[in-house]
Short mmCIF file of N, CA and C in Angstrom, two decimals:
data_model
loop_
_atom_site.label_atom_id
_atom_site.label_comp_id
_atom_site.label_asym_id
_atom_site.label_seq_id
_atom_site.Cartn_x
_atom_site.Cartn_y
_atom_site.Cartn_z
N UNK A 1 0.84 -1.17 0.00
CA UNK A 1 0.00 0.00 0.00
C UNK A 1 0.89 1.24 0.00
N UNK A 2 0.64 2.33 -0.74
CA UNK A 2 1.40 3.24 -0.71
C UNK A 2 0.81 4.31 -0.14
N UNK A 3 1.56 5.57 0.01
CA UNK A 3 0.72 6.45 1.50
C UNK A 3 -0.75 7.14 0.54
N UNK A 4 -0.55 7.63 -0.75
CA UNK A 4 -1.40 8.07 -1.24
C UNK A 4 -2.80 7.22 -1.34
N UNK A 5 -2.55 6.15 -1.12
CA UNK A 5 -3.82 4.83 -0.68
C UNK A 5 -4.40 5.33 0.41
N UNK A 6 -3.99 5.38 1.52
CA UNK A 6 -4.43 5.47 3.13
C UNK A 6 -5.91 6.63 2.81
N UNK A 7 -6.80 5.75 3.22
CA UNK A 7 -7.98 6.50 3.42
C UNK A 7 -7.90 7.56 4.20
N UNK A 8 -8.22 8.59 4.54
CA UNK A 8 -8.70 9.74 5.34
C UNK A 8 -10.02 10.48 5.91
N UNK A 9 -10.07 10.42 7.29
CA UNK A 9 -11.30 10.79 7.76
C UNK A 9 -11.04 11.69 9.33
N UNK A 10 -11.84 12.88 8.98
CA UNK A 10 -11.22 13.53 10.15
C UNK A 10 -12.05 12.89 11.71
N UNK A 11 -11.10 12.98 12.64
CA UNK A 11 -12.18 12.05 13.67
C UNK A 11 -12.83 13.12 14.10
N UNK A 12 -13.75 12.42 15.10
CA UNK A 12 -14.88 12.86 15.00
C UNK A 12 -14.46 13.32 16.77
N UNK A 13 -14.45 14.07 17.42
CA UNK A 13 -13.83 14.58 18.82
C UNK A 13 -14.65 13.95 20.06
N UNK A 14 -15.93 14.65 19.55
CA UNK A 14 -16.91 14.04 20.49
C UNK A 14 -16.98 12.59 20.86
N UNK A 15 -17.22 11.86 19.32
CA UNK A 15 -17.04 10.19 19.57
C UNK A 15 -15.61 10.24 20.30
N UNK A 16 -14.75 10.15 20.53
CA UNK A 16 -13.40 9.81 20.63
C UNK A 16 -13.52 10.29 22.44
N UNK A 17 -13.96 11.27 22.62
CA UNK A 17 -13.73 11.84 24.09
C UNK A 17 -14.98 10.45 24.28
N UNK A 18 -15.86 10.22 23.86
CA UNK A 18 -16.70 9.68 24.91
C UNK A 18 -15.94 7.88 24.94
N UNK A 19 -15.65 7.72 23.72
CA UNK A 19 -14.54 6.13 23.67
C UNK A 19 -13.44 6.37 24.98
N UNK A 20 -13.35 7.27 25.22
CA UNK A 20 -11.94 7.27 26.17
C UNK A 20 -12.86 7.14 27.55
N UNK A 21 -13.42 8.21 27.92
CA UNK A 21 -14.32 7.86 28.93
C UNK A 21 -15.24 6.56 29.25
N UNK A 22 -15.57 5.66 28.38
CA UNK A 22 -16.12 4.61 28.38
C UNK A 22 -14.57 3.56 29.04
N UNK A 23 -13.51 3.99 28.37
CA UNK A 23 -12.26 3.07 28.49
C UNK A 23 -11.63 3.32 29.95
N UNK A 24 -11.70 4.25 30.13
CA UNK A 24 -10.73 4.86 31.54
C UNK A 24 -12.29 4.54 32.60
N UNK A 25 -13.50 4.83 32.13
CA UNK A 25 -13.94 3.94 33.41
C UNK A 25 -13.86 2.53 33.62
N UNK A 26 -13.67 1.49 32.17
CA UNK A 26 -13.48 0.10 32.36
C UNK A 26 -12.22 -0.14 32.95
N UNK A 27 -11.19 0.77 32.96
CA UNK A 27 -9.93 0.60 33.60
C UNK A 27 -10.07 1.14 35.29
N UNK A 28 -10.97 1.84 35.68
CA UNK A 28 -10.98 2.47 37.28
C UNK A 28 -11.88 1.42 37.55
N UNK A 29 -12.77 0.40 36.98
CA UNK A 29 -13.76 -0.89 37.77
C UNK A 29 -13.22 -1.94 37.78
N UNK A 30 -11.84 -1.84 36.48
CA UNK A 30 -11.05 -3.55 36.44
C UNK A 30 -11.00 -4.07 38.28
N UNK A 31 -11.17 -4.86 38.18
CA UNK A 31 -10.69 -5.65 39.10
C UNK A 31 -9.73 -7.19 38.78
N UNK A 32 -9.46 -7.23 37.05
CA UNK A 32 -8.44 -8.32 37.17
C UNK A 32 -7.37 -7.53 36.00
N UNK A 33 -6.61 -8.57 35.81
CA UNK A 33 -5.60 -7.61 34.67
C UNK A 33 -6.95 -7.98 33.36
N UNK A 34 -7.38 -8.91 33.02
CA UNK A 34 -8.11 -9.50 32.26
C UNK A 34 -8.61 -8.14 31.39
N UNK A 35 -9.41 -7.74 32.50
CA UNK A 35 -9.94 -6.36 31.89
C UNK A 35 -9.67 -4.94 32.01
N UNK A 36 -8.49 -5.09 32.97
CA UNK A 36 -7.56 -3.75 32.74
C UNK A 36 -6.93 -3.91 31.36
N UNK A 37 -5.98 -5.13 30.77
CA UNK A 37 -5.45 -5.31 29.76
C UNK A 37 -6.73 -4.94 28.75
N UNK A 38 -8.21 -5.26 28.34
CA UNK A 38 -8.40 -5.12 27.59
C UNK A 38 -8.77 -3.62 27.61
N UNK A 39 -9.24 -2.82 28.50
CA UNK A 39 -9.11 -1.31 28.62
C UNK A 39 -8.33 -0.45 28.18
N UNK A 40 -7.15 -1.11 28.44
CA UNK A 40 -5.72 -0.53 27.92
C UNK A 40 -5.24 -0.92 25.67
N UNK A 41 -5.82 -1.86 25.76
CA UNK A 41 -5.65 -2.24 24.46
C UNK A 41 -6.58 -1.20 23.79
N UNK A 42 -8.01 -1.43 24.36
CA UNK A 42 -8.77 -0.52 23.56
C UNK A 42 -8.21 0.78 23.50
N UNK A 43 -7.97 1.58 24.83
CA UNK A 43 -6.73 3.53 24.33
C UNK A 43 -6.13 3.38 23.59
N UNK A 44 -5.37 2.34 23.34
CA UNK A 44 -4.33 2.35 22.26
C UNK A 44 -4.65 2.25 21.03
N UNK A 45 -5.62 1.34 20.76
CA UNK A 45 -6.27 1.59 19.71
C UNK A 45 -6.95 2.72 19.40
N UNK A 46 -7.38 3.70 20.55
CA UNK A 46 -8.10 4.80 20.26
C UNK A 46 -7.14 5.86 19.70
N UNK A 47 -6.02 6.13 20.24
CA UNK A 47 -4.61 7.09 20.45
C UNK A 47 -4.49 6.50 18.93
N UNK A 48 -4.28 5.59 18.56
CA UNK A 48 -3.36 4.70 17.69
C UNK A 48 -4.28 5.44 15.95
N UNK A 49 -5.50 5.43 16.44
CA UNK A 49 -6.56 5.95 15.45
C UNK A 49 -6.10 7.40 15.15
N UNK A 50 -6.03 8.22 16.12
CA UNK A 50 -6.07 9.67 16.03
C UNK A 50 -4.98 9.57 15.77
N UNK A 51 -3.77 9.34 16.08
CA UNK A 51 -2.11 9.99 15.71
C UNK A 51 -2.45 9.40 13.93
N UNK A 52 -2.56 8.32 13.59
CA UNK A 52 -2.53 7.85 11.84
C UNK A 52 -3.70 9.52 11.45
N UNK A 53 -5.01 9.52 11.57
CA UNK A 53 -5.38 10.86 11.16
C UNK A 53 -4.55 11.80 11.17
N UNK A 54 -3.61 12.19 12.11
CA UNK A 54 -3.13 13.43 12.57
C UNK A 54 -1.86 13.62 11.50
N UNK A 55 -1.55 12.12 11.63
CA UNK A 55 -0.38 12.01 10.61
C UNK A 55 -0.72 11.88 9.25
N UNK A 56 -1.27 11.50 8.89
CA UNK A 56 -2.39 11.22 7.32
C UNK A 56 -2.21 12.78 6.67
N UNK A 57 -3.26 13.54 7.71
CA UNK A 57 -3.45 15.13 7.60
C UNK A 57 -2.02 16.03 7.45
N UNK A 58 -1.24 16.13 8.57
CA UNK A 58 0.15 16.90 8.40
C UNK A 58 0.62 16.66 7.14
N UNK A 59 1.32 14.92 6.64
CA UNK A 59 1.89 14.39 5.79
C UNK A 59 1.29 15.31 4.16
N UNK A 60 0.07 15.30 4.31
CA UNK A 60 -0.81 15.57 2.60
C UNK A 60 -0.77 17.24 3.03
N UNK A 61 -0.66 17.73 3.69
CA UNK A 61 -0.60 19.35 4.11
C UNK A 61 1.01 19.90 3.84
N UNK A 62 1.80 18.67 4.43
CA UNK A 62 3.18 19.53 3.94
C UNK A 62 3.44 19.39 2.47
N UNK A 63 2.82 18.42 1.63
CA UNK A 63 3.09 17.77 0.55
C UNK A 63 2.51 18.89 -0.20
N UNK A 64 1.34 19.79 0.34
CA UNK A 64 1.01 20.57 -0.75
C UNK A 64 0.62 21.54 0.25
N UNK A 65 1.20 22.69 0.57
CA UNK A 65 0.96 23.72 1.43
C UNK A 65 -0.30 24.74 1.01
N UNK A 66 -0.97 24.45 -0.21
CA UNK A 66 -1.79 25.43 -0.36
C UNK A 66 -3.01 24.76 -0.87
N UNK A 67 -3.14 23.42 -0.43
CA UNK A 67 -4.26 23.16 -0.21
C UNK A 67 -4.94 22.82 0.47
N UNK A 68 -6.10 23.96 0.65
CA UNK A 68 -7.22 24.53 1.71
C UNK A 68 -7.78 23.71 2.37
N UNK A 69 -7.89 22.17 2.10
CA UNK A 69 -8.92 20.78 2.39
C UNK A 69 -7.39 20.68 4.24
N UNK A 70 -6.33 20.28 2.84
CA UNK A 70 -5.46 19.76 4.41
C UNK A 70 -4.94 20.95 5.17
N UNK A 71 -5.10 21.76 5.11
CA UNK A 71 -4.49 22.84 5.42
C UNK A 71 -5.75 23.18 6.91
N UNK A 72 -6.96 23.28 6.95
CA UNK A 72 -7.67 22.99 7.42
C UNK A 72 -7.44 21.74 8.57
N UNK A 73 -7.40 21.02 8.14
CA UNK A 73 -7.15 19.81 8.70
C UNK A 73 -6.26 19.87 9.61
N UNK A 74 -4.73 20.58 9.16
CA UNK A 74 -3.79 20.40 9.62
C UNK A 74 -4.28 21.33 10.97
N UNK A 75 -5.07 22.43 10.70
CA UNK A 75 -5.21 23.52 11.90
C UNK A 75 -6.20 22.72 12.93
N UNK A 76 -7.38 22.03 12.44
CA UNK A 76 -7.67 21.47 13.68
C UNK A 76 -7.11 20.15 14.22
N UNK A 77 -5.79 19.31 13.72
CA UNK A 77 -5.29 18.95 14.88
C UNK A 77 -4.48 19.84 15.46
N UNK A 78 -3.91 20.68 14.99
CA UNK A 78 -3.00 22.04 15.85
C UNK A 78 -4.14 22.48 17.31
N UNK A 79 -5.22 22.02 17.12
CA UNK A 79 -6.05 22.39 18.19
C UNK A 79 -5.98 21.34 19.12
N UNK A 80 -6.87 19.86 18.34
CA UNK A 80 -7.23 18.97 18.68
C UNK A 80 -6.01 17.94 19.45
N UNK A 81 -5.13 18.12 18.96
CA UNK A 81 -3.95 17.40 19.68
C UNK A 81 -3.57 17.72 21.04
N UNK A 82 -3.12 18.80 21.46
CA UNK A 82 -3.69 19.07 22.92
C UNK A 82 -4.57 18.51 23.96
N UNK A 83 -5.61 18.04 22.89
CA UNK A 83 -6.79 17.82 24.34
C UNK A 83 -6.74 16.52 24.01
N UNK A 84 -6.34 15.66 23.18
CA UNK A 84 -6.05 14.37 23.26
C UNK A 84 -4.81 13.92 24.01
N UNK A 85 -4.06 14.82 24.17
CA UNK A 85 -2.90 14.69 25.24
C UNK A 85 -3.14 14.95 26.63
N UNK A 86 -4.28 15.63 26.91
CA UNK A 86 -4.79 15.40 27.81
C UNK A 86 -5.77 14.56 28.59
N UNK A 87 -6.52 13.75 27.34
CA UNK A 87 -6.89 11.92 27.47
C UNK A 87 -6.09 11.22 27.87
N UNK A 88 -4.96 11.24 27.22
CA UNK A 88 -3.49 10.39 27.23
C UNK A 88 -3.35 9.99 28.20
N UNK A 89 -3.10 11.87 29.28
CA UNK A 89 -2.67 11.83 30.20
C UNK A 89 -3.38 11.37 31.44
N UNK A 90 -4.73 11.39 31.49
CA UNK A 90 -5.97 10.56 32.40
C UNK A 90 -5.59 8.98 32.38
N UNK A 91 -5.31 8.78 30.70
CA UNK A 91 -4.92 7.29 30.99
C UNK A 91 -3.63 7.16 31.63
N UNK A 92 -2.66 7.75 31.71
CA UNK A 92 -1.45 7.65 32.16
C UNK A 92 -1.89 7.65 34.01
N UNK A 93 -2.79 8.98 34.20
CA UNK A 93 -2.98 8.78 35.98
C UNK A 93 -3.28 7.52 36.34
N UNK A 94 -4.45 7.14 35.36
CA UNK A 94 -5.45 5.53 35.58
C UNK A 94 -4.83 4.63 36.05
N UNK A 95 -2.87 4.63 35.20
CA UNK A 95 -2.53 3.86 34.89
C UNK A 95 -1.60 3.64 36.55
N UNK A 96 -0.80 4.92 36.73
CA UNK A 96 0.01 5.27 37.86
C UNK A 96 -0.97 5.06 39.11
N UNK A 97 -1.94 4.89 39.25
CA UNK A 97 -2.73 4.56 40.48
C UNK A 97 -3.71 3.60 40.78
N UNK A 98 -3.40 2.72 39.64
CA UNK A 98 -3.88 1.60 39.69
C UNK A 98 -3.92 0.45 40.54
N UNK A 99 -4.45 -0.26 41.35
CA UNK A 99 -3.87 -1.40 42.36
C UNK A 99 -3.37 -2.51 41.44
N UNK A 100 -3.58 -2.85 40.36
CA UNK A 100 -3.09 -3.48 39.07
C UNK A 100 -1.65 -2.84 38.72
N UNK A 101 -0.98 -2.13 39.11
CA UNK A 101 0.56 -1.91 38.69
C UNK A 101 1.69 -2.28 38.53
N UNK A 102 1.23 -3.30 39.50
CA UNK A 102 2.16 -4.44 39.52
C UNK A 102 1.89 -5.20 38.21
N UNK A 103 0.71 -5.52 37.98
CA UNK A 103 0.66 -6.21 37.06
C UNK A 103 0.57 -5.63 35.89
N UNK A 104 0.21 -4.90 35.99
CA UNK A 104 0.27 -4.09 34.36
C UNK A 104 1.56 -3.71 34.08
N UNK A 105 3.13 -3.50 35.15
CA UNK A 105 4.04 -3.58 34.87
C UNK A 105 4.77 -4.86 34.47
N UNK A 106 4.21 -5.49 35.15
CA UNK A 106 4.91 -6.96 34.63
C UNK A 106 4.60 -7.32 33.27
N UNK A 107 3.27 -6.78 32.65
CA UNK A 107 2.82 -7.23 31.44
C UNK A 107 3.28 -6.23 30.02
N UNK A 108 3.73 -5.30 30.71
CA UNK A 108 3.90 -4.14 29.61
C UNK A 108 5.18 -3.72 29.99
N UNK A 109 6.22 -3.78 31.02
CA UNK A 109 7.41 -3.53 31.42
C UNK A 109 7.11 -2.21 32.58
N UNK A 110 8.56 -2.07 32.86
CA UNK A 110 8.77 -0.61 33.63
C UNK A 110 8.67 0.31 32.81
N UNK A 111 9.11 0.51 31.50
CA UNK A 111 9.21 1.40 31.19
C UNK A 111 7.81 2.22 30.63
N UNK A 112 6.45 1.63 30.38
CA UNK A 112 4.91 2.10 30.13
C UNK A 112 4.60 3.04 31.78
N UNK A 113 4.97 2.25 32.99
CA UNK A 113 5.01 2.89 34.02
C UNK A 113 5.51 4.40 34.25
N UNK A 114 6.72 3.91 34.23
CA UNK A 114 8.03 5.11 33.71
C UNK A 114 7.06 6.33 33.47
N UNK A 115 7.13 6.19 32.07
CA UNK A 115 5.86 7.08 30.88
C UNK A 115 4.64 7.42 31.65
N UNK A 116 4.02 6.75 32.45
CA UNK A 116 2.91 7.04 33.36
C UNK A 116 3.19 8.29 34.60
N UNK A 117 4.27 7.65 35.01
CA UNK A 117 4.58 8.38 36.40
C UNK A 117 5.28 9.85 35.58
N UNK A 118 6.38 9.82 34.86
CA UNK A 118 6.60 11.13 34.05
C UNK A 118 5.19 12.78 33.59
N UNK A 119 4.60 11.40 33.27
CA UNK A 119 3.63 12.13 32.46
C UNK A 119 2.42 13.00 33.51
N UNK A 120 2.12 12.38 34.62
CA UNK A 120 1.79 12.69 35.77
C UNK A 120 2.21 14.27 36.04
N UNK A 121 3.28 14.10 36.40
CA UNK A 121 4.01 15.27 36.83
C UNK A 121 4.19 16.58 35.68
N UNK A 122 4.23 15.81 34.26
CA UNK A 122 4.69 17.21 33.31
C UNK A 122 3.25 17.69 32.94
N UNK A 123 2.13 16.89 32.75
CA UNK A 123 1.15 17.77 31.91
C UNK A 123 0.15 17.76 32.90
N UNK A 124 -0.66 19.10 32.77
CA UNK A 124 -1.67 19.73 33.11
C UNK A 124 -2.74 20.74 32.21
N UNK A 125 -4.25 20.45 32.75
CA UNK A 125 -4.91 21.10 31.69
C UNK A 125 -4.63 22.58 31.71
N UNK A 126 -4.00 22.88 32.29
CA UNK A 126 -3.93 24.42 32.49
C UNK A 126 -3.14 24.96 31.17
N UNK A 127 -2.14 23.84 30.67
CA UNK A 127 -1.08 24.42 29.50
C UNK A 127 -1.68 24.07 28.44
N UNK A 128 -3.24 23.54 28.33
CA UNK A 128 -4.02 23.18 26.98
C UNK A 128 -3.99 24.26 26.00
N UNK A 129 -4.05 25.53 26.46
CA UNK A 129 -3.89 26.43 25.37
C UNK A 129 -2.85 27.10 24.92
N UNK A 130 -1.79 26.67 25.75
CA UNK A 130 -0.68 26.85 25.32
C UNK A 130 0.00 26.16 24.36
N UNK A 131 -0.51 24.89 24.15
CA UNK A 131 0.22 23.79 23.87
C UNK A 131 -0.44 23.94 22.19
N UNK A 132 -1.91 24.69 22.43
CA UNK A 132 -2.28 24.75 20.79
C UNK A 132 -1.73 25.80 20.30
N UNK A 133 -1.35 27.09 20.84
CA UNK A 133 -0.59 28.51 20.41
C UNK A 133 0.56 27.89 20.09
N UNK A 134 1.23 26.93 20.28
CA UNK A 134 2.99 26.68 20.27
C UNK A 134 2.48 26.03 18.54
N UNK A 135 1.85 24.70 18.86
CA UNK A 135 1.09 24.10 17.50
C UNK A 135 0.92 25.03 16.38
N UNK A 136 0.31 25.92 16.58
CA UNK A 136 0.14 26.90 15.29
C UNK A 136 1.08 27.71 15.04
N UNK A 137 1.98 28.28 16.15
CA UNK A 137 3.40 28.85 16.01
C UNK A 137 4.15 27.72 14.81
N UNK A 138 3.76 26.47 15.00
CA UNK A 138 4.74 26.10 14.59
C UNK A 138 4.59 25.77 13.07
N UNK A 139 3.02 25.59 13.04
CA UNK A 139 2.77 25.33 11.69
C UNK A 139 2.83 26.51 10.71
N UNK A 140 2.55 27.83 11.34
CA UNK A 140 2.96 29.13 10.45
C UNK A 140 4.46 29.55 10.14
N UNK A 141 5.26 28.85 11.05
CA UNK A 141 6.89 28.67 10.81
C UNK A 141 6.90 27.83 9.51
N UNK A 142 6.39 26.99 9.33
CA UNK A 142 6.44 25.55 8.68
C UNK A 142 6.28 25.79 7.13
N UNK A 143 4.55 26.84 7.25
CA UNK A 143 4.39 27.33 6.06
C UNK A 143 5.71 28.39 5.41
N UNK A 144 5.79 29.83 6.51
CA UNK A 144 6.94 30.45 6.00
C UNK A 144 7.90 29.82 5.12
N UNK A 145 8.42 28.59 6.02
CA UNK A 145 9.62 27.85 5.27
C UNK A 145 9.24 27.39 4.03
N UNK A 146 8.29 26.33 3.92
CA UNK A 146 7.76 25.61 3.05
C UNK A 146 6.98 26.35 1.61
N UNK A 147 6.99 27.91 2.46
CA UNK A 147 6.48 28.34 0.49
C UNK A 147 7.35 29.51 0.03
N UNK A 148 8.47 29.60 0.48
CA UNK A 148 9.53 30.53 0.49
C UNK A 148 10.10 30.35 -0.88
#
């Protein structure tokens, strides 16, 4: 398959916030790894969905900087990425305060932990709008360069 194959569809925010919330409560009721593991499979699959969009979108936006479809696109993940990093990061608390840690480390290593406990400490919703001003800083750098 070549990249110009890859279907494209912008996600949909609402569905996606409420998939995560459905997931991070099946992960705060687990009571075995059974269904913490499958809680955790499902985010990833959710995360795993949105970064291929996010990347789909950037990729066909740098490829052609002046067209309006991805260009668009590209600006609302410059938004939207933020507050999915702040899903992330709910799953990351879920994950760091889990009575399952033990086991979810044994099954996924130290280092998913690691990433949990890190992530804890660096992000907060407070820098959500910061984090989209830097995003568009960066994509108007991007353009500068890119149609110079």
């Amino acid at each position: 398959m070549q990249f110009k194959d890859y279907d494209y569809k912008r996600v949909d925010m609402t569905q996606l916030k409420e998939d995560f919330e459905i997931q991070l409560s099946a992960m705060a009721d687990a009571k075995n790894m059974m269904a913490m593991d499958k809680a955790i499979k499902e985010l990833y699959a959710l995360r795993n969905h949105f970064e291929t969009m996010a990347t789909v979108a950037s990729v066909r936006f740098s490829i052609d900087m002046t067209d309006d479809f991805y260009s668009g696109e590209n600006d609302f993940y410059d938004q939207a990425g933020p507050v999915v990093e702040g899903y992330v990061s709910r799953f990351y608390k879920a994950l760091a305060a889990s009575e399952l840690s033990r086991e979810i480390e044994s099954k996924y290593g130290s280092h998913l932990m690691n990433i949990a406990k890190v992530t804890v400490k660096t992000f907060a919703d407070e820098i959500l709008e910061d984090l989209q001003e830097e995003n568009k800083t960066v994509t108007e750098y991007s353009m500068l360069i890119g149609t110079a």
